[in-house]
Coordinates of N, CA and C in Angstrom, one line a residue:
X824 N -4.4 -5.6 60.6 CA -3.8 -5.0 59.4 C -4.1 -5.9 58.2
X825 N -3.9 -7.5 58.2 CA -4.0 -8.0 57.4 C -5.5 -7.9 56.8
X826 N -6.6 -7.9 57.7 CA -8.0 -8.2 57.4 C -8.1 -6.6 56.9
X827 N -7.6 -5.7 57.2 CA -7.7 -4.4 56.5 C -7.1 -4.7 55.2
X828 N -6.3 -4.6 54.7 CA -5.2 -5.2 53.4 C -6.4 -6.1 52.7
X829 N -6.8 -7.3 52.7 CA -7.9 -8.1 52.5 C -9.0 -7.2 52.0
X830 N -10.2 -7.0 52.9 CA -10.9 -5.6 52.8 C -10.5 -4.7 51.7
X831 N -9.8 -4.3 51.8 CA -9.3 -3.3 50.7 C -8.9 -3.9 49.0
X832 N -8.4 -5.0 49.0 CA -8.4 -5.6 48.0 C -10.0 -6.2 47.5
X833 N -10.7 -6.5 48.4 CA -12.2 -6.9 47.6 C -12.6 -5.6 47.3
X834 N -12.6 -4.6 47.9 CA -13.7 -3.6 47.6 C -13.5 -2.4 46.8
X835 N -12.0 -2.4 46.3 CA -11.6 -1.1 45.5 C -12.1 -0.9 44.7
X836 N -12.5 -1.8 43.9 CA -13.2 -1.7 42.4 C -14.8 -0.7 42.5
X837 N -15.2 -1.0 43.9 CA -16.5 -0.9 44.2 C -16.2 0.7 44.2
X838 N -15.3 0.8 45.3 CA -14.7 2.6 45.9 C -14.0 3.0 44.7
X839 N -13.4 2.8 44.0 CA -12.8 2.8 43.1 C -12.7 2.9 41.8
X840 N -13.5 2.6 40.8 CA -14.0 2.6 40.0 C -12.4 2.4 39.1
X841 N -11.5 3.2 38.8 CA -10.4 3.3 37.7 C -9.6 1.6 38.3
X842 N -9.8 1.4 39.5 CA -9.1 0.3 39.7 C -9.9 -0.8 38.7
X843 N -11.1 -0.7 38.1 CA -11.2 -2.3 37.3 C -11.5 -2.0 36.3
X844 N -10.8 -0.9 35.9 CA -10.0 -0.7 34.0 C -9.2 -1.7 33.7
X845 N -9.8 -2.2 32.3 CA -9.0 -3.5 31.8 C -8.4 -2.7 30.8
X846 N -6.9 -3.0 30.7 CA -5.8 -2.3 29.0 C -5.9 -3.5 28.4
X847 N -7.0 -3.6 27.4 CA -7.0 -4.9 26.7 C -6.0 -4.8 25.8
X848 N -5.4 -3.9 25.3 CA -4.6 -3.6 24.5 C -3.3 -2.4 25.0
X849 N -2.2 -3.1 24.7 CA -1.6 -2.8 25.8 C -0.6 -0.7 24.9
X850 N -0.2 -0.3 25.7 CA 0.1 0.9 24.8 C 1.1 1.4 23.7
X851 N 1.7 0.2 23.5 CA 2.7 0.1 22.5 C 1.8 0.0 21.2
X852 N 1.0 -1.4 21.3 CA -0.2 -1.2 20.2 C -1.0 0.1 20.0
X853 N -1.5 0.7 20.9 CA -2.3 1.9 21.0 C -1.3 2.8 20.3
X854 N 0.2 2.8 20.3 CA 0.8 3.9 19.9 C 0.7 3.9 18.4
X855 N 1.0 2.6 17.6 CA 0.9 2.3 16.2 C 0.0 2.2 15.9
X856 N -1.5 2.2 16.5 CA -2.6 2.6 15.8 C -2.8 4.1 15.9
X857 N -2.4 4.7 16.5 CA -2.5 6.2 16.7 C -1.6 6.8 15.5
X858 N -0.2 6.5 15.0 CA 0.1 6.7 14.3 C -0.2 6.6 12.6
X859 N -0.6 5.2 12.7 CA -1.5 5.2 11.1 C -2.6 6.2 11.0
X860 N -3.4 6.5 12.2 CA -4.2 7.4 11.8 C -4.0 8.8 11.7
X861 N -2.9 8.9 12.4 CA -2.3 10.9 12.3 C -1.6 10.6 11.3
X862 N -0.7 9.8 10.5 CA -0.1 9.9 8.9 C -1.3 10.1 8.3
X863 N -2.6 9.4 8.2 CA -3.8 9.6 7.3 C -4.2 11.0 7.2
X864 N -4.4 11.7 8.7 CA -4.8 12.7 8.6 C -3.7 14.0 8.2
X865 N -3.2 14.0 8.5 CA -1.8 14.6 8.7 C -0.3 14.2 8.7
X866 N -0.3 14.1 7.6 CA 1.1 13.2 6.7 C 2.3 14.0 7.0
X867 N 2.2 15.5 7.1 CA 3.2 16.0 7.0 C 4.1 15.9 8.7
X868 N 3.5 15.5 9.7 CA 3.6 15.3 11.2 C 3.9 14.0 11.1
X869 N 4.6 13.4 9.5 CA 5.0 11.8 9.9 C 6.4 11.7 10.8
X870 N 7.1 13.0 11.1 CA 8.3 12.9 11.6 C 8.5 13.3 12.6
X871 N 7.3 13.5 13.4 CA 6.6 14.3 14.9 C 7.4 13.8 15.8
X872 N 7.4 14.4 17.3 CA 7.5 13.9 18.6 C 6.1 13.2 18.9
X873 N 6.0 11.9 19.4 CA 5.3 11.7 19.7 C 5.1 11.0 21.4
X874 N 3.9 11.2 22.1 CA 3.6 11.3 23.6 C 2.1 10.1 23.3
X875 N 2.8 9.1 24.2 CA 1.2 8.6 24.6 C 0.9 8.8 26.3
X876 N -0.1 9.1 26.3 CA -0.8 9.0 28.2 C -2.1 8.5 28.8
X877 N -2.3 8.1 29.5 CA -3.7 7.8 30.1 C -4.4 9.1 30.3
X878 N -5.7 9.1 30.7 CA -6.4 10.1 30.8 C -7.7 9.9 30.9
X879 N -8.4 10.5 31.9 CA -9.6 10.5 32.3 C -10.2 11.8 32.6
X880 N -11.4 11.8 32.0 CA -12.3 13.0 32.3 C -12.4 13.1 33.8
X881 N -12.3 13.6 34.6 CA -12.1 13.6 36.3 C -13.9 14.0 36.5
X882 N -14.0 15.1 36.2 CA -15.5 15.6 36.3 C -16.6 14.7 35.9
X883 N -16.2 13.9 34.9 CA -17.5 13.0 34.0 C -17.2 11.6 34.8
X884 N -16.0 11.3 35.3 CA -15.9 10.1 36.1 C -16.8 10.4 37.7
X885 N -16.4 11.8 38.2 CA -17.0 11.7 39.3 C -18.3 12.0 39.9
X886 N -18.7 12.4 38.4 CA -20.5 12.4 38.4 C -20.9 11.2 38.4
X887 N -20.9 10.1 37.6 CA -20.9 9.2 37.2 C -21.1 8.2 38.0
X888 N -19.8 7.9 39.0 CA -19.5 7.4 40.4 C -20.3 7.6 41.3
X889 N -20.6 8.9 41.9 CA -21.8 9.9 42.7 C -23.3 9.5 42.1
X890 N -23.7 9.4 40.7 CA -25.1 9.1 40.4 C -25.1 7.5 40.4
X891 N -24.1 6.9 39.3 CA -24.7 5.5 39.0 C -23.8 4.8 40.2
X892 N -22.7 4.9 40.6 CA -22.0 4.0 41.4 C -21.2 3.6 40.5
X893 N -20.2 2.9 41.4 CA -18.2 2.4 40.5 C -19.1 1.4 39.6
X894 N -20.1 0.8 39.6 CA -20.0 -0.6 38.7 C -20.4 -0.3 37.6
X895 N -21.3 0.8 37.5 CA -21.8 1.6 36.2 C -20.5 2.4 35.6
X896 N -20.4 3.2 36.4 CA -19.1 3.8 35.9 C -17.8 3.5 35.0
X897 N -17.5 2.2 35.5 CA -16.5 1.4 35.0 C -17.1 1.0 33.8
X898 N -17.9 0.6 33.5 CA -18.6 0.0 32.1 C -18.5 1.4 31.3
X899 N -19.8 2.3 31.7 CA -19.6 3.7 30.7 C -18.4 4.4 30.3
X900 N -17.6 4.8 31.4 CA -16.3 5.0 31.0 C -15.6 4.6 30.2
X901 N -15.4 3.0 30.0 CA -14.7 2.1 29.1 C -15.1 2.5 27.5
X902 N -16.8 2.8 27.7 CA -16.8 2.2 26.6 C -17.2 3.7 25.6
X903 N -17.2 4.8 26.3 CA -17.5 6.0 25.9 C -16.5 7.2 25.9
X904 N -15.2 6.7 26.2 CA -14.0 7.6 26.1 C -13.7 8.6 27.1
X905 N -14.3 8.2 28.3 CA -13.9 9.0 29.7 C -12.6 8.6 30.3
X906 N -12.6 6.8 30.1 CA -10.8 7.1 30.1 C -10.4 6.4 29.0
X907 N -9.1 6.5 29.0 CA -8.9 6.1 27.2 C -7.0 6.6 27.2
X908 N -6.6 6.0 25.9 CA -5.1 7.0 25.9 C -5.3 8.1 25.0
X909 N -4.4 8.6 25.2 CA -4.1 9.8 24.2 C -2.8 10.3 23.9
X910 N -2.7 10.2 22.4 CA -1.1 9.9 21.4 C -1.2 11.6 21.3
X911 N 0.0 12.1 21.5 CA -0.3 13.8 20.6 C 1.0 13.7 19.9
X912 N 0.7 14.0 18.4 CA 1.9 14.3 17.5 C 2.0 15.8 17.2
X913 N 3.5 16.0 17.8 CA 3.7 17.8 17.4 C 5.3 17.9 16.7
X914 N 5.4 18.8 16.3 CA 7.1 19.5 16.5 C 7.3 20.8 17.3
X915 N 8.4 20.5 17.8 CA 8.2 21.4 18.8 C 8.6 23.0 17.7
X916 N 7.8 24.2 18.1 CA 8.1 25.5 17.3 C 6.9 25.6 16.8
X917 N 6.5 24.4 16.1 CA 5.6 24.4 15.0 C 3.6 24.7 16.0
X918 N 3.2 25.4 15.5 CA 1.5 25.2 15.6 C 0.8 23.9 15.5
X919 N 1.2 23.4 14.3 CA 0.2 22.2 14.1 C 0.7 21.2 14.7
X920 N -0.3 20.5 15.4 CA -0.2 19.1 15.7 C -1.5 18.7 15.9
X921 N -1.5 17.1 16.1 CA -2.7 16.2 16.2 C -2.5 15.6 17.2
X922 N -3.9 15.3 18.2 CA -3.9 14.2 19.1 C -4.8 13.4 18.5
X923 N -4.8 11.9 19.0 CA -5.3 11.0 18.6 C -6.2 10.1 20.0
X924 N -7.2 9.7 20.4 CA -7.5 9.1 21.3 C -8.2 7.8 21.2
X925 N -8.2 6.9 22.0 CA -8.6 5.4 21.9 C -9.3 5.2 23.4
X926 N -10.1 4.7 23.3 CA -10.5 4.1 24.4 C -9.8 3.0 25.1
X927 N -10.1 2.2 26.6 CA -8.9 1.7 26.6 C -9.2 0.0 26.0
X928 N -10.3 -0.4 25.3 CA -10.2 -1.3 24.5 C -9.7 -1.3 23.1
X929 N -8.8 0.2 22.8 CA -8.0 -0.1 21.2 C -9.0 0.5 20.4
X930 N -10.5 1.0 20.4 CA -11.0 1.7 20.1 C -11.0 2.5 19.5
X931 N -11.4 3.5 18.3 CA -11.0 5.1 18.2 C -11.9 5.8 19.0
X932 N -12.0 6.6 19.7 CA -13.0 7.5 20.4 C -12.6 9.0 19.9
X933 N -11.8 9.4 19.4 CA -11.4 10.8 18.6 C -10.4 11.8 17.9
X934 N -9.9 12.5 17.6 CA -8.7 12.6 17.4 C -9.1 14.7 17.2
X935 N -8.2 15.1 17.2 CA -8.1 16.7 17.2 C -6.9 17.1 16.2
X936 N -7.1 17.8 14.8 CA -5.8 17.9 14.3 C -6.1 20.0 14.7
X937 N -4.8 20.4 15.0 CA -4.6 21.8 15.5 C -3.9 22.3 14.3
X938 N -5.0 23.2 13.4 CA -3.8 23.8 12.5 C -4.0 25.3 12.7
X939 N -2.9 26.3 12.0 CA -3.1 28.0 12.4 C -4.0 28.0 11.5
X940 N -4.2 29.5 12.7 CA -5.7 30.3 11.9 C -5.8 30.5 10.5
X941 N -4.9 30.9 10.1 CA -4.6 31.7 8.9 C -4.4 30.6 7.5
X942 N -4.4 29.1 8.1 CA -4.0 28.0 7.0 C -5.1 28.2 6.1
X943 N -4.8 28.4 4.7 CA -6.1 28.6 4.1 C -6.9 27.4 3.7
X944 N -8.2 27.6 3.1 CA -8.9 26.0 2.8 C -10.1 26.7 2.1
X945 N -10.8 25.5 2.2 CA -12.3 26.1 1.3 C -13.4 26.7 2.3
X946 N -14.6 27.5 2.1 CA -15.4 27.8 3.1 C -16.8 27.7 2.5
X947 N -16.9 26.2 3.3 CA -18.5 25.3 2.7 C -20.0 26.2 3.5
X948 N -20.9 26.3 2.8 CA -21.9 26.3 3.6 C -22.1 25.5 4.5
X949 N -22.8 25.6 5.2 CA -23.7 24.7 6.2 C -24.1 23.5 5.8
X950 N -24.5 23.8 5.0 CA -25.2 22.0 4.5 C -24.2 21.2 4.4
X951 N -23.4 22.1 3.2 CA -21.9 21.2 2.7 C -21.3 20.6 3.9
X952 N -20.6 21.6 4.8 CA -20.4 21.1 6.2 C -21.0 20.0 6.9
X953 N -22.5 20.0 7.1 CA -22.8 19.4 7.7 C -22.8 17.8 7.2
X954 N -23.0 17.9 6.0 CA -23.3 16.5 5.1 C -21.5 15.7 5.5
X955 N -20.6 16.7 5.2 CA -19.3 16.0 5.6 C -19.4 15.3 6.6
X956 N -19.7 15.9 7.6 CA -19.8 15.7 9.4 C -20.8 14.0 9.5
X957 N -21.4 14.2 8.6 CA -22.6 13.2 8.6 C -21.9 11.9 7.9
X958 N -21.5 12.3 7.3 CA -21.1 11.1 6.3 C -20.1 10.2 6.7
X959 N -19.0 11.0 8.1 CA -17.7 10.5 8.7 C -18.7 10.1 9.4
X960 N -19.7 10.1 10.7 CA -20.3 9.8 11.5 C -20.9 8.1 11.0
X961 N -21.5 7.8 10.0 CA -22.0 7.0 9.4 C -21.1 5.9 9.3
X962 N -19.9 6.6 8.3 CA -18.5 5.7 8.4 C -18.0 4.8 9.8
X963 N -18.1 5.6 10.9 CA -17.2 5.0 11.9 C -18.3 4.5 12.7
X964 N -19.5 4.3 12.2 CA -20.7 3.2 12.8 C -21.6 3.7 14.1
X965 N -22.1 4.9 13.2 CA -23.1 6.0 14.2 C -23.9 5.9 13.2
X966 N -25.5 6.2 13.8 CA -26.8 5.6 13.0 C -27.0 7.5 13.2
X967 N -27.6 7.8 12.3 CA -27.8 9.5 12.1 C -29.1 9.2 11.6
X968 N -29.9 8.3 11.7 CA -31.3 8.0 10.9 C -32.2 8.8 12.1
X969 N -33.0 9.6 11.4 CA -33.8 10.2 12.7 C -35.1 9.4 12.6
X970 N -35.3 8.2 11.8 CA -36.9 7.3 12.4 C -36.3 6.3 13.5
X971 N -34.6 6.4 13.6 CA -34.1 5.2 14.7 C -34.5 4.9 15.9
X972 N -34.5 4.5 16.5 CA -34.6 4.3 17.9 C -33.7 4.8 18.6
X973 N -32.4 4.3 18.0 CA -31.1 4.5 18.0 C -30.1 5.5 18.0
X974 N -30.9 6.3 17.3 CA -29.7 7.2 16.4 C -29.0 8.6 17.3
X975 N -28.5 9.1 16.7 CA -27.7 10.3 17.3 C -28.4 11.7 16.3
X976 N -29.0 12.7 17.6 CA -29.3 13.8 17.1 C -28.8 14.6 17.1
X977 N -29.0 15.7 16.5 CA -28.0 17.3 16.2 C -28.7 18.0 17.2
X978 N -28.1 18.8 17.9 CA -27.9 19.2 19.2 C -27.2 20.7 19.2
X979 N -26.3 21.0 18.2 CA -25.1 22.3 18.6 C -24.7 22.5 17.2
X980 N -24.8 23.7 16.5 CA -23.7 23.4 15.2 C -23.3 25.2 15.4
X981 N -22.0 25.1 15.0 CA -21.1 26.2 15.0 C -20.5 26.7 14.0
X982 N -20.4 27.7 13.5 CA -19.8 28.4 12.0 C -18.7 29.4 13.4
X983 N -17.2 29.1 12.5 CA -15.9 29.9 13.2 C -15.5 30.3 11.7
X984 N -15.3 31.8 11.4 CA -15.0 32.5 10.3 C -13.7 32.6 10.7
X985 N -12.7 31.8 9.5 CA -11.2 32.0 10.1 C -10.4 32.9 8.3
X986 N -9.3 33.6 8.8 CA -9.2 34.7 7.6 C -9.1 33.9 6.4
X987 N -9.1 32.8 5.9 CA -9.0 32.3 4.5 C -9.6 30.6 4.4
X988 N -10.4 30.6 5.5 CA -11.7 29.5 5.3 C -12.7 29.4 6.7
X989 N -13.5 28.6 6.4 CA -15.1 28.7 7.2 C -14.7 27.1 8.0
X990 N -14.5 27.1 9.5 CA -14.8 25.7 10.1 C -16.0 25.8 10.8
X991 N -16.2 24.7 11.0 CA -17.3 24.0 11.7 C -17.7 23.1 12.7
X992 N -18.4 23.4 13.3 CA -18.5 22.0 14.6 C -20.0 22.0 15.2
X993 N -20.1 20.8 15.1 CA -21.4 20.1 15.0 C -21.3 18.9 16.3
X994 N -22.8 19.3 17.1 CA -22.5 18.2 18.1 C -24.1 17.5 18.2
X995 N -23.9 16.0 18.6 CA -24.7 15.2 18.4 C -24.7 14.7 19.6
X996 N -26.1 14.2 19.9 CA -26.6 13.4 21.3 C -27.3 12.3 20.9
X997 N -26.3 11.6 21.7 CA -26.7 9.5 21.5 C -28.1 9.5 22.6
X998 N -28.6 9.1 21.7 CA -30.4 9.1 22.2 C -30.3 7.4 22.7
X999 N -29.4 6.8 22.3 CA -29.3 5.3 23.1 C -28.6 5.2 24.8
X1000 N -28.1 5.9 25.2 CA -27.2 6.4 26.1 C -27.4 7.4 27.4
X1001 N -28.6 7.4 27.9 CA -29.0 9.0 28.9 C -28.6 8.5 30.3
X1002 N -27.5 9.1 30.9 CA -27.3 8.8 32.1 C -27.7 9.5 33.4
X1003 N -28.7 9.2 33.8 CA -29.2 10.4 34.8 C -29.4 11.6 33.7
X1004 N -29.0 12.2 34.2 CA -28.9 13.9 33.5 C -27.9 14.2 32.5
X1005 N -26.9 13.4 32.5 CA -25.8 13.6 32.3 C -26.3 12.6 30.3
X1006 N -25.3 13.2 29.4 CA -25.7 13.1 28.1 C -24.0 12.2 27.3
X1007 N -24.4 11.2 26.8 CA -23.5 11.2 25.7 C -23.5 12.3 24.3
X1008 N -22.1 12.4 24.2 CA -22.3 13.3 23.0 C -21.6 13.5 22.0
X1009 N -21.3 13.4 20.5 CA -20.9 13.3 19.5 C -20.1 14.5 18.9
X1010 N -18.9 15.3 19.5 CA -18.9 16.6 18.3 C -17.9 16.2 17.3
X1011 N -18.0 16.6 15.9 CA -17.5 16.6 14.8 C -17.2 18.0 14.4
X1012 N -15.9 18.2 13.9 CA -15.2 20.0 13.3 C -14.9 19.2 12.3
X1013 N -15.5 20.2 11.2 CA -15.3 20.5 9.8 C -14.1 21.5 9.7
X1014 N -13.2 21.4 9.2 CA -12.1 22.2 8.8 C -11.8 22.4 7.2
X1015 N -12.2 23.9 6.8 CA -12.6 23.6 5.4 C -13.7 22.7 4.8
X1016 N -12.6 21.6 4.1 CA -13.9 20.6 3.6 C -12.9 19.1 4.1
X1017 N -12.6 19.2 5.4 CA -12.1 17.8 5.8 C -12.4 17.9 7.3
X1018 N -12.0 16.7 7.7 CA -12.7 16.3 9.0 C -11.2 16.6 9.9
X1019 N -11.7 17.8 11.3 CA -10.2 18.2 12.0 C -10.4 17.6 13.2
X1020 N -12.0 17.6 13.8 CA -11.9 17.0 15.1 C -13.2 16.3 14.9
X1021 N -12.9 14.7 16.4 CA -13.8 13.9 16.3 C -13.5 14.2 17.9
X1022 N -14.4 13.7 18.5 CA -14.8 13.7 20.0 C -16.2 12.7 20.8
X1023 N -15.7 11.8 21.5 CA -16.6 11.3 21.9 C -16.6 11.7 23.5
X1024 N -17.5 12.6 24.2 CA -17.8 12.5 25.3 C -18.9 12.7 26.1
X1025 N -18.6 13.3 27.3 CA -20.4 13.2 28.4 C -20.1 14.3 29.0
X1026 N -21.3 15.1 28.8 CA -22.3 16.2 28.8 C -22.4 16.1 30.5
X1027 N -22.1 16.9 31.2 CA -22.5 17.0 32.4 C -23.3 17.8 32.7
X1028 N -24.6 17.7 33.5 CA -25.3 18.9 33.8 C -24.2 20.1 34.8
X1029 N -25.0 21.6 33.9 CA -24.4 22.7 34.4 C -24.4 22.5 35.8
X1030 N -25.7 22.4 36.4 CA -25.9 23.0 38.1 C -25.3 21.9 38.8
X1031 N -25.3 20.8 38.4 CA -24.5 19.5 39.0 C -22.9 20.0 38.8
X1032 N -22.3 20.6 38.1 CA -21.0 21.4 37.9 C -20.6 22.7 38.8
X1033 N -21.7 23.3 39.3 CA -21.8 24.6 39.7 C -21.6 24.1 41.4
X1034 N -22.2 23.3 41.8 CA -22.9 22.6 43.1 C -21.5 21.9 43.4
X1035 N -20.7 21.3 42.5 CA -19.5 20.4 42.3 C -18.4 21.1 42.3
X1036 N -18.3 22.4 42.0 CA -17.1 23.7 42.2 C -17.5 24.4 43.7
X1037 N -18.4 24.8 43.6 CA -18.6 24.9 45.1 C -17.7 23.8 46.5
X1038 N -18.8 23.0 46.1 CA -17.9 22.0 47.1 C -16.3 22.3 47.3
X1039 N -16.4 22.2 46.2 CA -14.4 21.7 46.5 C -13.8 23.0 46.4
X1040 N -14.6 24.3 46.6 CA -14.1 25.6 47.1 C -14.2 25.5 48.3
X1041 N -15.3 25.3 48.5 CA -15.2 24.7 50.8 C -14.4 23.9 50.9
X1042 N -14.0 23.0 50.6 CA -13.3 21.7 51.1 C -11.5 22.2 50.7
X1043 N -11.6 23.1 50.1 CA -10.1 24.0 49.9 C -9.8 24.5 50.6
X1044 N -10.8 25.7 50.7 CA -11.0 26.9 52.1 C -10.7 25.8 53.3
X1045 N -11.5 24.9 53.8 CA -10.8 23.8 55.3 C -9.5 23.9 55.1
X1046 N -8.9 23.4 54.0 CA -8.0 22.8 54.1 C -6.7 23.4 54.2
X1047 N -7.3 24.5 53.6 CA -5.8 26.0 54.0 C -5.7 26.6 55.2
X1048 N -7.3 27.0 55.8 CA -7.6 26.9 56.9 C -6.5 25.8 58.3
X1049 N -7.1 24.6 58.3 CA -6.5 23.7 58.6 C -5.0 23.6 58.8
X1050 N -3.8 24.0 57.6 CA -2.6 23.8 57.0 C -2.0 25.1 57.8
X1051 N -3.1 26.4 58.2 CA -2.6 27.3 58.8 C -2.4 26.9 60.3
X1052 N -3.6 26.2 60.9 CA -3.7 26.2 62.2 C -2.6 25.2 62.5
X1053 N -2.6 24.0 61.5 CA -1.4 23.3 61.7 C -0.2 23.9 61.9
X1054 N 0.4 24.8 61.2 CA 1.6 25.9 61.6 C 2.0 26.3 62.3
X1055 N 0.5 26.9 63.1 CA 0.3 28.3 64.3 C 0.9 26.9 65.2
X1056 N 0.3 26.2 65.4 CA 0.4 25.2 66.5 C 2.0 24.4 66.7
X1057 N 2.4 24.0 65.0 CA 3.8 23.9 65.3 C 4.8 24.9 65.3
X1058 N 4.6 26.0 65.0 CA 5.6 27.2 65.6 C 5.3 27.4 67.1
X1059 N 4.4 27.3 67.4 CA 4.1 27.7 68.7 C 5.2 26.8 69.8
X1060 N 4.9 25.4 69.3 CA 5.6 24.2 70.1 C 6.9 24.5 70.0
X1061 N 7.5 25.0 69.0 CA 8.7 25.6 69.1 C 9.1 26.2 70.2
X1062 N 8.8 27.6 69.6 CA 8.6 28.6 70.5 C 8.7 28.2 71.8
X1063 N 7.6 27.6 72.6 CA 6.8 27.6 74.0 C 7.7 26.1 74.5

């Protein structure tokens, strides 16, 4: 038992991958950076309920795991917002709220402000839009230069007609970053003429998703399967 216990402690990280997340920053700090940034964006939610949690992309962690292995995994994850916390400021009744997310080095990796449909604002063309989107991108130290080596390309852009303004969302692929198949990826929403959502995440291939829902419909099917026969068999013992 002991040399099992042993065993288990060297190699989790390997099996494992969430086991060798470092919280370089612990979540009390993460909470007060989360909050300067939702009073910035949304001042009026300075008097919110506020929730911090861990969180991890499960899907983008277990591609990840499956193609590169725990030692890649743990690196990309860290450092691309697959796990990370996430602060959500709301009132309860109310529509609007904001989440805020960090990676788990204290990071920003995104934030989402939720407002109703109907809040009115301005409704930019496309360019206007997109130049916003661009210009926050630049700010938080993303290269949008298309002679880069480096840079992040446009990928997805979206016009959502809402009754008293035009939002936007625009998604970019880190051309520094290709994992297997699998994509880093940049989306930015224009809301009116301000920035409502930021998002750092990873692009899974469809059929690697399709292939990955399958499975774990068989491996369900067993297992209810299974959970029945276990039954039949202890009613039976009753019984008999």
């Amino acid at each position: 038992a002991l040399i099992s216990l042993v065993a288990i402690v060297l190699t989790r990280t390997r099996a494992f991958p969430q086991f060798s997340i470092r919280f370089d920053v612990p979540k009390a700090e993460i909470q007060i950076r989360a909050t300067e940034i939702a009073n910035q964006i949304a001042p009026e939610l300075k008097e919110s309920t506020r929730v911090t949690v861990f969180e991890a992309d499960a899907f983008a962690e277990t591609y990840l795991d499956q193609e590169l292995g725990a030692e890649a995994t743990s690196k990309i994850a860290s450092e691309t917002g697959v796990w990370g916390w996430s602060t959500r400021f709301f009132k309860p009744g109310e529509e609007e709220e904001i989440t805020v997310s960090h990676r788990v080095d204290g990071t920003l990796s995104g934030f989402n402000h939720h407002i109703e449909e109907d809040t009115p604002d301005k409704s930019l063309e496309k360019d206007e839009a997109l130049k916003i989107a661009s210009n926050f991108l630049i700010t938080h130290g993303w290269d949008i230069n298309v002679s880069s080596s480096n840079n992040l390309t446009l990928v997805e852009d979206e016009v959502n007609e809402r009754p008293h303004r035009r939002d936007y969302q625009f998604v970019w692929e880190d051309q520094n970053n290709l994992f297997q198949e699998a994509r880093h990826r940049i989306r930015v929403g224009v809301q009116g003429d301000s920035i409502g959502e930021y998002e750092s995440f990873i692009k899974i291939p469809e059929g690697w998703e399709r292939a990955y829902d399958t499975r774990r419909s068989h491996n369900d099917t067993a297992q209810l399967a299974a959970d029945v026969l276990a039954f039949i068999l202890s009613a039976a013992s009753i019984v008999f």
